[in-house]
XYZ file of C-alpha atoms in Angstrom:
552
model
C 13.453 181.485 -107.942
C 10.317 183.369 -106.926
C 10.134 185.765 -104.002
C 7.494 187.829 -102.274
C 5.544 188.528 -99.123
C 2.389 190.369 -100.218
C -0.603 189.837 -102.543
C -3.630 187.546 -102.406
C -1.538 184.405 -101.844
C 0.260 186.068 -98.948
C -3.047 187.224 -97.470
C -4.491 183.727 -97.748
C -1.417 182.311 -96.071
C -1.673 184.911 -93.314
C -5.293 183.926 -92.657
C -4.305 180.262 -92.531
C -1.510 181.122 -90.122
C -3.777 183.085 -87.794
C -6.254 180.202 -87.677
C -3.460 177.701 -87.072
C -1.877 179.834 -84.353
C -5.203 180.028 -82.528
C -5.617 176.272 -82.824
C -2.226 175.332 -81.407
C -1.962 178.248 -78.927
C 1.577 179.297 -79.776
C 3.283 182.364 -78.262
C 2.579 185.744 -79.907
C 4.450 186.596 -83.098
C 7.533 188.794 -82.881
C 7.055 189.958 -86.468
C 4.559 189.549 -89.300
C 7.032 190.753 -91.903
C 8.329 187.628 -93.623
C 9.887 187.340 -97.075
C 9.165 184.078 -98.876
C 11.551 182.889 -101.585
C 10.317 179.842 -103.459
C 11.995 177.201 -105.617
C 15.536 178.061 -104.536
C 17.890 175.382 -105.864
C 20.208 173.736 -103.342
C 22.545 171.120 -104.761
C 22.859 167.648 -103.249
C 26.355 166.105 -103.071
C 25.795 164.389 -106.455
C 24.604 167.630 -108.049
C 20.877 166.840 -107.856
C 18.760 169.988 -107.588
C 16.670 170.048 -104.387
C 13.960 172.709 -104.479
C 13.820 174.776 -101.322
C 11.532 177.515 -99.967
C 12.868 180.172 -97.610
C 10.862 182.020 -94.965
C 13.069 184.895 -93.877
C 12.046 187.125 -91.005
C 12.616 190.818 -91.730
C 14.805 192.704 -91.215
C 17.023 190.101 -92.829
C 19.506 189.712 -89.990
C 21.395 186.634 -88.787
C 19.063 184.355 -86.845
C 18.926 180.643 -86.043
C 17.255 178.629 -88.801
C 14.674 175.866 -88.566
C 15.279 173.234 -91.252
C 12.387 171.083 -92.482
C 13.059 168.408 -95.107
C 9.861 166.825 -96.432
C 8.707 164.421 -99.154
C 5.186 165.915 -98.910
C 5.749 169.301 -100.498
C 6.776 172.732 -99.320
C 3.480 174.616 -99.151
C 0.239 173.623 -97.460
C 0.844 172.620 -93.832
C 4.618 172.865 -94.014
C 4.456 176.377 -95.430
C 2.148 177.367 -92.582
C 4.499 175.848 -90.000
C 7.541 177.519 -91.562
C 5.839 180.892 -91.331
C 4.929 180.240 -87.679
C 8.635 179.708 -86.970
C 9.700 182.730 -89.024
C 7.298 185.005 -87.156
C 8.799 183.931 -83.817
C 12.486 184.659 -84.026
C 13.807 182.261 -86.656
C 14.346 181.911 -90.343
C 12.789 178.739 -91.756
C 13.847 176.552 -94.669
C 11.552 173.919 -96.208
C 13.160 171.547 -98.694
C 11.550 168.854 -100.837
C 13.483 165.619 -100.568
C 14.779 164.175 -103.821
C 12.213 162.822 -106.218
C 9.338 164.861 -104.756
C 7.644 168.153 -105.706
C 10.198 169.312 -108.242
C 13.394 168.064 -106.609
C 15.488 165.929 -108.931
C 16.279 162.238 -108.711
C 14.228 159.481 -107.088
C 13.199 159.246 -103.467
C 15.994 157.395 -101.710
C 16.306 156.865 -97.948
C 20.031 156.118 -98.220
C 20.719 159.593 -99.627
C 18.903 161.587 -96.943
C 22.003 161.915 -94.770
C 24.145 163.482 -97.497
C 21.284 165.568 -98.865
C 20.427 166.868 -95.410
C 24.038 167.754 -94.680
C 24.310 169.643 -97.968
C 21.203 171.630 -97.012
C 22.556 172.372 -93.535
C 25.918 173.480 -94.937
C 24.166 175.700 -97.483
C 22.065 177.332 -94.767
C 25.000 178.389 -92.606
C 26.755 179.888 -95.655
C 23.913 182.419 -96.107
C 24.249 185.950 -94.786
C 20.943 185.624 -92.899
C 22.131 182.610 -90.856
C 23.741 182.928 -87.433
C 25.355 179.508 -87.907
C 22.860 177.514 -85.815
C 20.118 175.140 -86.991
C 17.174 173.410 -85.360
C 15.771 170.332 -87.057
C 12.004 169.858 -87.060
C 9.553 167.259 -88.331
C 7.469 164.172 -87.670
C 7.343 160.733 -89.275
C 9.544 160.660 -92.408
C 10.552 164.244 -91.624
C 12.030 162.954 -88.353
C 13.909 160.348 -90.361
C 15.488 163.095 -92.458
C 16.553 164.901 -89.271
C 18.153 161.785 -87.775
C 19.869 161.194 -91.112
C 21.278 164.720 -90.958
C 22.374 164.197 -87.337
C 24.269 161.053 -88.384
C 26.709 163.274 -90.309
C 27.592 165.091 -87.047
C 26.945 168.629 -88.341
C 28.335 171.191 -85.874
C 25.559 173.655 -86.770
C 22.731 171.331 -85.673
C 21.963 172.522 -82.143
C 18.519 171.071 -81.349
C 16.053 168.493 -82.652
C 12.268 168.321 -82.349
C 11.057 164.990 -83.735
C 7.846 162.963 -83.561
C 6.253 159.585 -84.337
C 9.325 157.846 -85.746
C 12.001 155.409 -84.590
C 15.741 155.569 -85.180
C 15.956 151.906 -86.228
C 14.194 152.088 -89.584
C 13.718 148.347 -90.159
C 11.909 147.832 -86.842
C 8.944 149.911 -87.975
C 8.489 147.772 -91.077
C 8.682 144.397 -89.315
C 6.816 144.642 -85.986
C 6.763 141.320 -84.155
C 8.517 139.710 -87.117
C 5.527 140.337 -89.385
C 5.299 143.005 -92.093
C 3.610 146.413 -91.691
C 1.680 146.089 -94.951
C -0.783 148.938 -94.421
C 1.972 151.378 -93.575
C 4.414 150.300 -96.303
C 1.913 150.051 -99.142
C -0.086 153.048 -97.941
C 3.059 155.174 -97.993
C 3.916 153.947 -101.488
C 0.428 155.026 -102.554
C 0.797 158.434 -100.865
C 4.140 159.162 -102.502
C 2.946 157.869 -105.859
C -0.321 159.823 -105.927
C 0.159 163.016 -103.916
C 1.292 165.172 -106.845
C -1.405 164.134 -109.317
C -2.973 167.377 -110.481
C -1.994 169.033 -107.226
C 1.094 171.022 -108.072
C 1.979 172.969 -104.956
C -1.606 173.130 -103.666
C -1.040 170.375 -101.118
C -4.310 170.911 -99.231
C -6.493 170.057 -102.249
C -4.131 167.329 -103.428
C -4.239 165.700 -100.003
C -8.043 165.738 -99.982
C -8.233 164.133 -103.411
C -5.634 161.529 -102.444
C -7.585 160.613 -99.303
C -10.766 160.125 -101.324
C -8.959 157.835 -103.770
C -6.921 155.911 -101.215
C -9.488 153.457 -99.896
C -10.649 152.527 -103.386
C -7.082 152.024 -104.602
C -5.654 150.247 -101.566
C -8.365 147.699 -100.744
C -7.573 145.429 -103.731
C -3.858 146.032 -103.256
C -3.964 144.845 -99.637
C -5.678 141.639 -100.804
C -3.250 141.019 -103.678
C -0.607 138.304 -103.786
C 2.276 138.253 -104.229
C 2.934 141.299 -102.076
C 5.838 142.285 -104.296
C 3.378 143.261 -107.038
C 0.806 144.944 -104.809
C 2.403 148.334 -105.517
C 1.334 148.083 -109.160
C -2.246 147.404 -108.081
C -2.208 150.428 -105.762
C -0.085 152.938 -107.657
C -0.093 151.695 -111.244
C 3.653 151.138 -111.431
C 6.442 149.533 -109.362
C 7.509 151.552 -106.286
C 11.226 150.989 -105.867
C 11.352 151.853 -102.151
C 8.395 149.562 -101.314
C 9.977 146.652 -103.159
C 13.350 147.226 -101.500
C 11.753 146.919 -98.062
C 10.082 143.625 -99.030
C 13.156 142.168 -100.695
C 15.311 142.789 -97.599
C 13.043 141.178 -95.027
C 15.571 139.245 -92.993
C 17.016 140.629 -89.750
C 20.650 141.554 -90.116
C 20.380 142.279 -93.833
C 23.102 144.875 -94.557
C 20.578 146.873 -96.584
C 19.302 148.436 -93.357
C 22.633 149.400 -91.789
C 22.995 152.871 -93.386
C 19.593 153.960 -92.074
C 19.789 152.463 -88.582
C 20.503 155.566 -86.523
C 19.967 154.097 -83.058
C 23.730 153.573 -82.462
C 24.116 157.324 -83.013
C 21.915 158.244 -80.070
C 24.095 157.307 -77.107
C 26.562 160.108 -77.838
C 24.341 162.297 -80.020
C 25.355 165.588 -78.397
C 22.179 167.376 -79.583
C 19.238 168.198 -77.278
C 16.161 166.276 -78.427
C 12.477 166.632 -77.685
C 10.370 163.641 -78.734
C 6.616 163.411 -79.321
C 4.959 160.003 -79.417
C 1.438 158.544 -79.358
C -0.040 155.559 -77.514
C -1.695 154.471 -80.759
C 1.221 155.306 -83.048
C 2.889 152.571 -85.078
C 6.359 153.742 -83.998
C 5.719 154.065 -80.244
C 7.843 151.167 -78.902
C 10.792 152.118 -81.078
C 10.633 155.762 -80.042
C 10.495 154.778 -76.373
C 13.524 152.555 -76.945
C 15.324 155.548 -78.486
C 14.411 157.623 -75.443
C 15.985 155.005 -73.181
C 19.191 154.959 -75.231
C 19.420 158.752 -75.105
C 18.878 158.800 -71.336
C 21.375 156.025 -70.714
C 23.894 157.985 -72.761
C 23.411 161.074 -70.610
C 21.872 163.069 -73.455
C 19.521 166.021 -73.032
C 16.122 164.604 -73.949
C 12.479 164.976 -73.038
C 9.489 162.844 -73.939
C 5.821 163.665 -74.495
C 3.291 160.872 -75.171
C -0.390 161.544 -75.816
C -3.453 159.511 -76.751
C -2.680 159.927 -80.444
C -2.239 157.829 -83.553
C 0.180 158.532 -86.391
C -1.939 161.031 -88.310
C -3.762 162.616 -85.369
C -4.214 166.347 -85.773
C -3.115 166.666 -82.144
C 0.347 165.401 -83.128
C 0.577 168.232 -85.646
C -0.617 170.789 -83.110
C 1.479 169.667 -80.160
C 4.651 169.172 -82.187
C 4.900 172.823 -83.270
C 4.175 174.157 -79.800
C 6.633 171.675 -78.289
C 9.305 172.617 -80.830
C 8.896 176.354 -80.249
C 9.470 175.851 -76.542
C 12.474 173.577 -77.151
C 14.078 175.819 -79.762
C 13.477 178.845 -77.564
C 15.618 177.233 -74.869
C 18.352 175.754 -77.058
C 18.565 178.181 -80.008
C 17.397 181.525 -78.647
C 18.727 180.788 -75.136
C 15.572 181.990 -73.461
C 15.153 181.650 -69.752
C 12.459 179.066 -69.186
C 11.546 176.497 -66.541
C 13.631 173.375 -66.955
C 11.483 170.991 -69.010
C 10.523 167.777 -67.271
C 12.072 164.583 -68.630
C 8.741 162.895 -69.397
C 5.083 163.827 -69.590
C 2.430 161.297 -70.533
C -1.312 161.323 -70.989
C -2.829 158.640 -68.793
C -5.884 157.753 -70.840
C -8.944 158.111 -68.664
C -7.130 160.260 -66.107
C -5.178 163.131 -67.713
C -1.590 164.272 -68.156
C 1.123 163.234 -65.711
C 4.693 164.512 -65.293
C 7.181 161.742 -64.564
C 10.857 161.731 -63.591
C 11.438 158.965 -66.143
C 9.702 156.465 -68.381
C 8.599 153.875 -67.549
C 7.639 154.679 -63.955
C 7.982 152.051 -61.212
C 5.178 149.490 -61.431
C 4.245 146.114 -59.993
C 3.519 143.449 -62.560
C 0.078 141.961 -62.127
C -0.761 138.734 -63.985
C -4.331 138.267 -65.143
C -4.741 134.614 -66.107
C -6.888 133.148 -68.844
C -9.541 130.876 -67.318
C -12.023 128.236 -68.497
C -15.272 129.748 -69.714
C -13.376 132.644 -71.346
C -12.831 134.366 -68.010
C -9.858 136.481 -66.935
C -8.752 136.640 -63.296
C -5.702 137.086 -61.095
C -6.115 133.576 -59.682
C -4.091 130.799 -61.342
C -6.211 128.767 -63.777
C -7.749 125.424 -62.797
C -7.743 122.391 -65.037
C -9.463 123.025 -68.333
C -9.418 122.219 -72.005
C -7.713 124.587 -74.444
C -9.735 127.032 -76.505
C -9.451 126.636 -80.263
C -10.067 128.676 -83.381
C -9.336 128.460 -87.077
C -7.337 131.185 -88.806
C -7.933 131.361 -92.548
C -5.643 133.806 -94.391
C -8.172 133.828 -97.261
C -10.541 135.567 -94.817
C -8.026 137.301 -92.526
C -8.990 138.697 -89.148
C -9.335 142.440 -89.817
C -7.586 145.310 -88.067
C -9.974 147.433 -86.032
C -8.320 150.479 -84.491
C -4.952 150.243 -82.765
C -1.553 151.629 -83.786
C -2.095 151.878 -87.514
C -1.175 154.691 -89.889
C -4.572 156.052 -90.869
C -8.167 156.858 -90.028
C -8.897 153.350 -88.751
C -6.340 153.874 -85.975
C -6.777 154.625 -82.294
C -9.461 153.400 -79.877
C -12.445 151.715 -81.541
C -15.476 149.658 -80.569
C -14.383 146.022 -80.965
C -17.724 144.279 -80.472
C -18.184 143.341 -84.124
C -14.621 142.039 -84.317
C -15.122 139.965 -81.155
C -18.128 138.223 -82.669
C -15.893 136.582 -85.274
C -15.168 132.870 -84.810
C -11.426 133.498 -85.226
C -11.216 135.816 -82.201
C -11.096 134.499 -78.618
C -11.980 136.802 -75.720
C -11.245 136.458 -72.002
C -13.061 138.904 -69.715
C -12.664 139.794 -66.037
C -15.367 140.378 -63.467
C -16.506 143.956 -62.971
C -13.830 146.096 -61.331
C -14.894 147.415 -57.930
C -12.167 150.066 -58.084
C -10.200 151.753 -60.828
C -6.942 150.225 -62.047
C -4.113 152.328 -63.488
C -1.369 150.836 -65.641
C 1.723 152.547 -67.050
C 4.546 150.875 -68.920
C 5.214 147.836 -71.104
C 2.398 145.273 -71.433
C 2.861 141.678 -72.544
C 0.902 138.460 -72.968
C 2.491 135.133 -72.060
C 0.513 132.436 -73.831
C 0.808 128.679 -74.188
C -0.231 127.928 -77.754
C -0.180 125.304 -80.467
C -0.848 125.413 -84.198
C -1.172 122.976 -87.043
C 1.161 125.252 -89.021
C 4.811 125.884 -88.202
C 4.476 129.332 -89.757
C 1.736 131.308 -88.070
C 0.960 134.466 -86.077
C -0.622 135.179 -82.713
C -2.181 138.542 -81.917
C -3.111 139.778 -78.429
C -5.173 142.850 -77.583
C -6.082 144.422 -74.234
C -9.500 146.114 -74.060
C -11.697 147.895 -71.540
C -15.349 146.812 -71.540
C -17.773 149.482 -70.392
C -20.849 148.746 -68.253
C -22.857 149.060 -71.492
C -20.732 146.327 -73.113
C -18.637 148.482 -75.454
C -15.187 146.910 -75.841
C -12.496 149.491 -76.624
C -8.921 148.575 -77.480
C -6.181 149.869 -75.182
C -3.066 148.219 -76.617
C -2.068 145.223 -78.703
C 0.770 143.382 -80.422
C 1.558 140.487 -82.754
C 4.218 137.777 -82.889
C 5.164 135.809 -86.012
C 6.273 132.206 -85.395
C 8.504 130.174 -87.676
C 8.803 126.866 -85.792
C 6.208 124.184 -85.140
C 5.042 122.474 -81.969
C 3.286 123.598 -78.787
C 5.170 126.368 -77.071
C 5.084 129.251 -74.646
C 5.246 132.605 -76.378
C 5.554 136.190 -75.207
C 3.807 138.882 -77.210
C 4.968 142.409 -76.487
C 1.992 144.734 -76.699
C 2.467 148.462 -77.212
C 3.409 150.240 -73.961
C 0.559 152.290 -72.570
C -0.730 154.541 -69.796
C -4.370 153.834 -69.010
C -6.874 153.912 -66.178
C -9.580 151.252 -66.183
C -12.655 152.787 -64.616
C -14.611 151.307 -61.704
C -17.509 149.326 -63.098
C -15.631 148.331 -66.261
C -14.082 144.968 -67.107
C -10.688 143.964 -68.488
C -10.680 141.895 -71.655
C -7.926 140.105 -73.572
C -8.443 139.164 -77.204
C -6.398 136.394 -78.815
C -6.432 135.867 -82.580
C -3.962 135.393 -85.418
C -3.952 138.651 -87.318
C -4.967 142.245 -87.848
C -5.050 142.712 -91.607
C -3.942 144.861 -93.386
C -1.998 146.509 -90.574
C 0.014 143.296 -90.458
C 0.440 141.241 -93.616
C -1.505 137.994 -93.221
C 0.586 134.928 -92.561
C -0.019 132.558 -95.519
C 0.939 129.603 -93.340
C 3.267 128.096 -95.940
C 6.663 129.488 -95.023
C 7.111 130.927 -98.518
C 9.189 134.132 -98.797
C 7.194 137.184 -97.766
C 7.588 139.024 -101.071
C 6.617 136.174 -103.398
C 4.201 133.964 -101.414
C 0.983 133.178 -103.274
C -0.466 130.115 -101.497
C -2.768 130.408 -98.472
C -3.201 127.630 -95.913
C -5.507 127.762 -92.888
C -4.204 127.042 -89.381
C -5.984 125.387 -86.458
C -4.921 127.253 -83.325
C -5.081 126.325 -79.648
C -4.639 128.442 -76.521
C -3.988 126.603 -73.242
C -4.863 127.768 -69.732
C -4.305 125.083 -67.097
C -2.008 124.731 -64.059
C 0.844 123.336 -66.147
C 0.369 125.833 -68.963
C -0.916 129.074 -67.446
C -1.509 131.862 -69.947
C -1.775 135.463 -68.775
C -1.629 139.123 -69.698
C 0.932 141.015 -67.594
C -0.114 144.524 -66.554
C 2.260 147.181 -65.098
C 0.048 148.450 -62.269
C 0.868 151.876 -60.836
C -2.331 152.640 -58.933
C -5.769 151.429 -57.907
C -8.857 153.109 -56.602
């Protein structure tokens, strides 16, 4: 164990903290006197040593503790955040999950509940603890907090979580497909983040980002998917392979880490941060609904962010400080609103609930690739060929990395395997808030195929920017009517712009390409092209359904 709070390293950390505080606009510090104890060993239930750093506000008196359990190291950004908490009325504990940054064992999602509970029990046994804990973190760090909550720890008094869903499987299999970019990208991150980095996470993260594109591009193209981890990381990644090998809904593998049933009677106040372009958005909104229906104390904030947006990092700490101030330090503060969302193109809006009331407006696909509210006249279907050997690429949208968020889609829309349907110029603005879906009449020459739908806004200059999208994997042949659930959104189409719907059959590598053969996901190696048809006639009207909340 190493301890200290002065010296060059402490000065560097202080400078980083001051810069970070200015960036996120947090309340003033109550103290700058913080003792840091590094590499403290906390034992997991099976005896595994979990390395833990302590940020103890001086004087060392009993205070509530913020617990952060991370697979991404204990210094770097998480050290900065821990110090921000410690300087504002809390002690902070940052623990490396098993198999990462010096903690023993192998990374294992099934053990996070027991490991988290052991950490929480250890915290409240310390003389500097007042017996109350707040759980903080986004993405996998939110997963560790929900895992801890599943053990019903009496000391856990508040949660501040972000960009994650309580049903773990759902995030890996959106629309019945497979989130290849997220799953394999995470395997690469975990497998490479400690190379030559030690505890200097900032430099290690930079080096990993520079290597990632070069390492992942051939891995995304590799078949079978089960071996793609070796291409990316250089060795099998047990957690990646487990996800692939348990692809079927209802597989008991997922039951221990499905925490959604916990939420209805959680008994812990929760603040949730989500992003319109985040891969976990629909699952987090579903969790919010379950919490509300169960009468739980919960609030929701959704911004125009993707999974790794710096704004998520900034807002989450500020949001957590406010939440913990109310529920751990019992500060008098205005009652937080139940929901606040950023309406893209209009600004932030406080709402009594999500989703707000809306009228569903159907915009129908028309002959000539038009889009209009009028029902379609007679017309022939539009056709395209999807070739998994040359998969339709992902451009922007709710992915995990730098290619996420709103992007110019014009190059994508020039591809022969992408259909577009575009409205006339809007005379007035159109605001939508809530779930979006596309009801399409389709046919394919393959029983196993995908359909992808994307809503865009086209500017007067012709720039087509994605608003929301979704994919549906089909496993039965024959013409049919399908419903694709796009990501929920809050967006204002500007006067003078046009509404556009894209229809295609993929967004690779965000979604694993459909090989068209029906082979098992993990071991498929053959690729077969599909001839696709989209109908839009009086007997088979196809449309995108928009939740309209305002016009003008």
